[in-house]
Amino acid sequence: MEDKEKIKSQISKLGEKYKDSGQDLSSYLDGLLHQRYLTYWDYIHLDTLLSLQVPRTHFPDEEIFIMYHQITELYFKLILHEQKQLVDDKSGNLDFFIEKLRRINSYYTVLISSFSVMIKGMEREQFLQYRMALLPASGFQSAQFRMIEIYATPLENLVHVSERDQYSSESKIEELYEHIYWKKGATDVTTGEKTLTLKQFEYRYTPRLIRIAKQVKNATIYHKYLSLPSDLKKNESLVEALKTLDINANINWQLMHMGSAHRYLRRESGDIEATGGTNWKEYLPPSFQKIVFFPELYSDQELNNWGKQWVDHMLNPDKSKMK
Ligand code: HEM
């Protein structure tokens, strides 16, 4: 009897819901009657997901390479999902800020610790062969990786370190974008010619990246921090979470990623060219890029030593440990 009463009340509420929007409850109940039960595989589109690994060669390890890139892109999407909520948040609530950063950091922790799937998980001989079928594609062309940077910090902090002091928040977005660090990394210093990898990326993504940069002008995660009242800015958990994000995104992930470049592309007699055509040994090290999302949080000395673990490791591999 109680159940019947409950169902009656639910139907009457549904009736109101559909009436309010000019719909007919009875038709919707028919729809419910005929609808199939939801399954796990339909809900997460499993068949589609598992059909997206399409190697271009017969080397079995190429599938690992594809899948790990896809996994990383999904984590990048999770990171952006949290970043967008932070950027949109108007409440200024400190707990919300810290919780979002904590989630982002937990995603980075997974990415950093799982990079062994690349570093140790493929045969070098296979990699060096199947990569030739992938030219001129490169992870360099990951648009989500660039978006994460644009949501985190104003564009002037992403200008190449050699020119960064010539620009400020007053500079035009288009001008800052033209001098962003990764464009310089993929441009031949002597001829000024951009790599094909860069040209294709620019053609595909420039309008979108510029649009996002304009949308978050004065509203990046760094701006969110800078605009907090001074007592909240000193909050230890917040500062710790921001620094951890900076170090995860701009040092630790980079160092793990470089570990794979070293495993596969380093040779006694001259290094192997990267598929994206950068001078990767000079382009990739965080100590050379010096990308820092939240510079106000560090001392001058910390900024000068940014990512220096890599340099120490290269000079003295036995003594230093790259985590
Ligand atoms: C065997 C594994 C890998 C090797 C040898 C490798 C190598 C390289 C190299 C040499 C570059 C410099 C650009 C170029 O000239 O191509 C680069 C850039 C990049 N790769 Fe990888 N990579 C590997 C795995 C990955 C994975 C799994 C991802 C995940 C998405 C990734 C994302 C990136 C990104 C985002 C950049 C640009 C970094 C920046 O601008 O600082 N790479 N990679």
XYZ file of C-alpha atoms and ligand atoms in Angstrom:
366
model
C 0.000 0.000 0.000
C 2.802 2.348 0.956
C 4.582 1.529 -2.314
C 1.431 2.303 -4.289
C 1.116 5.678 -2.583
C 4.741 6.446 -3.355
C 4.341 5.543 -7.039
C 1.157 7.614 -7.252
C 2.957 10.622 -5.881
C 5.930 10.065 -8.234
C 3.588 9.852 -11.250
C 1.816 13.005 -10.206
C 5.164 14.828 -9.892
C 6.214 13.530 -13.314
C 2.870 14.721 -14.711
C 3.623 18.218 -13.414
C 7.165 18.137 -14.778
C 6.043 17.273 -18.303
C 3.001 19.588 -18.205
C 5.252 22.509 -17.285
C 7.193 22.002 -20.502
C 4.115 21.278 -22.638
C 4.863 17.536 -22.870
C 2.644 14.515 -22.481
C 3.509 12.174 -19.590
C 1.737 9.190 -21.125
C 3.953 9.288 -24.235
C 7.066 9.389 -22.059
C 5.796 6.406 -20.041
C 5.398 4.485 -23.302
C 8.991 5.395 -24.135
C 10.127 4.076 -20.751
C 8.254 0.836 -21.383
C 10.011 0.194 -24.686
C 13.483 1.423 -23.713
C 16.265 -1.209 -23.508
C 18.051 -1.673 -20.186
C 21.297 0.266 -20.079
C 24.470 -1.848 -20.239
C 27.978 -1.052 -19.078
C 29.429 -1.348 -22.590
C 26.890 1.040 -24.120
C 27.182 3.549 -21.299
C 30.945 4.010 -21.649
C 30.994 3.372 -25.416
C 33.415 0.539 -24.865
C 33.360 -0.860 -28.398
C 34.160 2.573 -29.836
C 36.907 3.118 -27.287
C 38.545 -0.225 -28.038
C 38.346 0.361 -31.775
C 40.515 3.473 -31.644
C 43.911 1.758 -31.501
C 44.910 1.549 -35.139
C 48.623 0.884 -35.743
C 50.254 1.972 -38.986
C 52.834 -0.853 -38.971
C 53.039 -4.535 -38.009
C 55.290 -3.963 -34.979
C 53.314 -5.124 -31.906
C 54.800 -2.446 -29.623
C 53.291 0.332 -31.724
C 49.976 -0.447 -30.078
C 51.468 0.294 -26.655
C 52.712 3.630 -27.991
C 49.276 4.553 -29.351
C 47.402 3.443 -26.247
C 49.637 5.236 -23.789
C 49.276 8.475 -25.762
C 45.509 8.027 -25.699
C 45.517 7.326 -21.963
C 47.585 10.482 -21.424
C 45.185 12.556 -23.539
C 42.278 11.310 -21.395
C 44.131 12.398 -18.258
C 44.843 15.763 -19.905
C 41.083 15.990 -20.451
C 40.485 15.285 -16.756
C 42.972 18.029 -15.860
C 41.255 20.520 -18.187
C 37.880 19.510 -16.755
C 39.027 20.677 -13.306
C 40.862 23.737 -14.634
C 37.741 24.967 -16.459
C 35.682 24.733 -13.284
C 38.324 26.720 -11.427
C 38.457 29.409 -14.091
C 34.628 29.662 -14.136
C 34.287 29.761 -10.347
C 33.206 33.152 -9.053
C 32.821 32.175 -5.383
C 36.453 32.665 -4.342
C 35.954 29.688 -2.011
C 39.332 28.494 -0.769
C 38.333 24.855 -0.132
C 36.997 24.582 -3.675
C 40.265 25.996 -5.047
C 42.397 23.562 -3.034
C 40.200 20.552 -3.858
C 40.406 21.204 -7.609
C 44.188 21.534 -7.398
C 44.364 18.318 -5.376
C 42.485 16.458 -8.115
C 44.704 17.875 -10.847
C 47.775 16.853 -8.873
C 46.449 13.337 -8.411
C 46.071 13.037 -12.202
C 49.627 14.244 -12.718
C 50.856 11.740 -10.136
C 49.319 8.931 -12.190
C 50.849 10.270 -15.403
C 54.281 10.700 -13.886
C 54.401 7.287 -12.217
C 53.003 5.455 -15.261
C 55.565 6.810 -17.715
C 57.524 3.579 -17.226
C 55.009 2.095 -19.689
C 56.933 4.124 -22.276
C 60.430 4.134 -20.841
C 60.696 0.429 -20.076
C 57.704 -1.000 -21.875
C 58.729 -1.140 -25.536
C 61.568 -2.700 -27.523
C 63.893 0.014 -28.751
C 64.474 -1.757 -32.085
C 60.740 -1.873 -32.765
C 60.242 1.757 -31.728
C 63.002 3.028 -34.015
C 61.363 1.306 -36.965
C 57.658 1.992 -36.496
C 58.285 5.675 -35.629
C 59.392 6.209 -39.238
C 55.804 5.486 -40.305
C 54.556 8.269 -38.012
C 56.517 11.226 -39.429
C 56.060 14.151 -38.945
C 53.579 13.565 -36.086
C 54.807 14.274 -32.560
C 53.366 14.613 -29.035
C 54.487 18.199 -29.593
C 51.165 18.543 -31.414
C 49.090 17.764 -28.317
C 46.605 20.661 -28.199
C 45.345 19.684 -24.751
C 48.895 19.969 -23.375
C 48.989 23.570 -24.674
C 45.500 24.320 -23.333
C 46.482 23.190 -19.833
C 49.282 25.783 -19.940
C 46.955 28.544 -21.172
C 44.390 27.866 -18.439
C 47.113 27.799 -15.776
C 49.025 31.009 -16.405
C 48.956 34.220 -18.477
C 50.525 34.006 -21.910
C 53.431 36.297 -20.965
C 54.707 33.503 -18.676
C 54.783 31.136 -21.658
C 56.905 33.392 -23.873
C 60.320 31.886 -24.629
C 62.639 32.526 -21.707
C 65.138 34.457 -23.867
C 62.478 37.099 -24.630
C 60.174 36.864 -21.620
C 61.308 40.096 -19.971
C 60.376 42.063 -23.110
C 56.662 41.286 -22.683
C 53.996 41.918 -20.067
C 50.279 41.662 -19.445
C 49.970 44.832 -21.544
C 51.183 43.009 -24.675
C 48.640 41.833 -27.228
C 47.545 38.181 -27.030
C 48.447 37.596 -30.692
C 51.933 38.982 -30.161
C 52.534 36.913 -27.025
C 51.267 33.824 -28.808
C 53.700 34.400 -31.683
C 56.582 34.330 -29.178
C 55.406 31.353 -27.138
C 58.255 29.025 -26.108
C 57.239 25.981 -28.150
C 57.200 27.863 -31.460
C 60.815 28.831 -30.977
C 61.692 25.236 -30.105
C 60.344 24.075 -33.457
C 61.930 26.780 -35.607
C 65.333 26.452 -37.253
C 67.516 29.073 -35.581
C 69.636 29.837 -38.635
C 67.013 29.802 -41.398
C 63.997 30.878 -39.331
C 62.029 28.081 -41.019
C 59.310 26.396 -38.941
C 59.180 22.593 -38.858
C 56.325 20.932 -40.740
C 55.125 19.549 -37.380
C 54.719 23.105 -36.097
C 53.188 24.459 -39.315
C 50.506 21.773 -39.289
C 49.764 22.312 -35.626
C 49.450 26.084 -36.104
C 47.103 25.639 -39.055
C 44.841 23.303 -37.094
C 44.820 24.893 -33.641
C 45.857 28.590 -33.694
C 42.302 30.017 -33.785
C 41.210 27.786 -30.922
C 44.234 28.493 -28.708
C 43.958 32.259 -29.288
C 40.247 32.127 -28.463
C 40.959 30.334 -25.175
C 43.787 32.748 -24.311
C 41.410 35.688 -24.820
C 38.663 33.997 -22.848
C 40.950 33.465 -19.822
C 42.744 36.817 -20.051
C 42.915 38.017 -16.427
C 41.119 34.833 -15.296
C 43.750 32.066 -15.414
C 44.419 29.943 -12.346
C 47.370 32.214 -11.528
C 45.089 35.280 -11.699
C 42.645 33.486 -9.365
C 45.449 33.117 -6.864
C 46.768 36.682 -7.269
C 43.322 38.190 -6.750
C 42.740 36.462 -3.385
C 42.846 38.580 -0.205
C 46.361 38.558 1.279
C 45.496 36.300 4.245
C 44.105 33.606 1.915
C 47.114 33.937 -0.389
C 49.282 32.809 2.508
C 47.220 29.683 3.144
C 49.787 26.887 3.372
C 47.646 24.152 1.795
C 46.857 26.384 -1.160
C 50.452 27.435 -1.742
C 51.605 23.831 -1.409
C 48.991 22.600 -3.902
C 49.899 25.310 -6.437
C 53.621 24.589 -6.147
C 53.004 20.862 -6.490
C 51.023 21.509 -9.662
C 53.807 23.680 -11.075
C 56.446 21.080 -10.307
C 54.327 18.181 -11.566
C 53.434 19.879 -14.853
C 56.672 21.685 -15.578
C 59.402 19.556 -14.051
C 58.429 16.023 -13.050
C 56.284 15.131 -16.065
C 58.916 16.702 -18.330
C 61.700 14.701 -16.711
C 59.845 11.403 -17.091
C 59.012 12.271 -20.690
C 62.649 13.099 -21.359
C 63.568 9.732 -19.899
C 61.824 8.124 -22.855
C 63.499 10.445 -25.357
C 66.837 9.402 -23.869
C 66.041 5.707 -23.870
C 65.025 5.673 -27.531
C 66.757 8.577 -29.252
C 70.161 8.820 -27.599
C 73.109 7.275 -29.406
C 76.839 7.165 -28.725
C 77.544 8.604 -32.153
C 75.148 11.557 -32.480
C 71.529 11.497 -31.350
C 68.607 10.267 -33.425
C 66.381 12.958 -34.915
C 62.988 13.434 -33.295
C 59.864 12.915 -35.416
C 58.820 16.495 -34.691
C 62.192 17.810 -35.845
C 63.139 19.799 -32.734
C 66.643 19.848 -31.360
C 65.122 17.850 -28.516
C 68.116 17.763 -26.162
C 68.131 21.545 -26.059
C 64.398 22.012 -26.310
C 62.910 19.579 -23.794
C 64.831 20.089 -20.507
C 62.713 22.040 -17.994
C 65.819 23.892 -16.839
C 66.125 25.355 -20.356
C 62.409 25.953 -20.948
C 61.912 27.515 -17.501
C 58.137 27.371 -17.744
C 56.719 28.386 -14.359
C 52.958 28.788 -13.966
C 52.974 30.639 -10.630
C 56.267 32.594 -10.426
C 55.286 34.698 -7.407
C 55.484 31.595 -5.200
C 59.243 31.150 -5.586
C 62.449 32.850 -4.551
C 64.877 34.074 -7.224
C 67.161 31.191 -6.363
C 64.390 28.644 -6.815
C 63.539 30.161 -10.183
C 67.184 30.111 -11.262
C 67.495 26.441 -10.337
C 64.188 25.466 -11.969
C 64.342 21.835 -13.170
C 68.062 21.666 -12.595
C 67.853 17.990 -11.530
C 68.120 17.052 -15.190
C 71.363 18.935 -15.734
C 72.817 17.385 -12.559
C 71.697 13.976 -13.715
C 73.307 14.337 -17.139
C 76.590 15.558 -15.692
C 76.639 13.026 -12.896
C 74.218 10.177 -13.608
C 75.447 7.906 -10.789
C 75.080 10.406 -7.974
C 71.866 12.173 -8.867
C 68.491 10.486 -9.062
C 65.729 11.684 -11.365
C 62.462 10.838 -9.731
C 58.894 6.725 -26.534
C 58.157 7.704 -26.095
C 58.362 9.147 -26.459
C 59.415 9.755 -27.073
C 60.710 9.140 -27.563
C 59.068 11.170 -27.192
C 59.866 12.122 -27.777
C 59.563 13.453 -27.896
C 60.398 14.451 -28.494
C 61.769 14.193 -29.081
C 59.756 15.634 -28.418
C 60.245 16.992 -28.950
C 59.412 17.384 -30.136
C 59.843 16.658 -31.396
O 60.814 17.094 -32.016
O 59.201 15.658 -31.763
C 58.512 15.405 -27.749
C 57.592 16.379 -27.440
C 56.433 16.142 -26.754
N 55.895 14.918 -26.445
Fe 56.857 13.162 -26.535
N 57.842 11.381 -26.634
C 57.367 10.177 -26.178
C 56.152 9.947 -25.567
C 55.207 10.898 -25.337
C 53.932 10.648 -24.742
C 53.404 9.314 -24.241
C 53.268 11.828 -24.692
C 51.874 12.012 -24.170
C 50.971 12.752 -24.776
C 54.138 12.843 -25.244
C 53.844 14.177 -25.342
C 54.717 15.126 -25.790
C 54.482 16.551 -25.654
C 53.275 17.205 -24.995
C 55.574 17.182 -26.241
C 55.831 18.683 -26.271
C 56.635 19.015 -25.009
C 57.034 20.477 -24.887
O 56.681 21.284 -25.753
O 57.725 20.802 -23.893
N 55.308 12.241 -25.636
N 58.410 14.067 -27.457
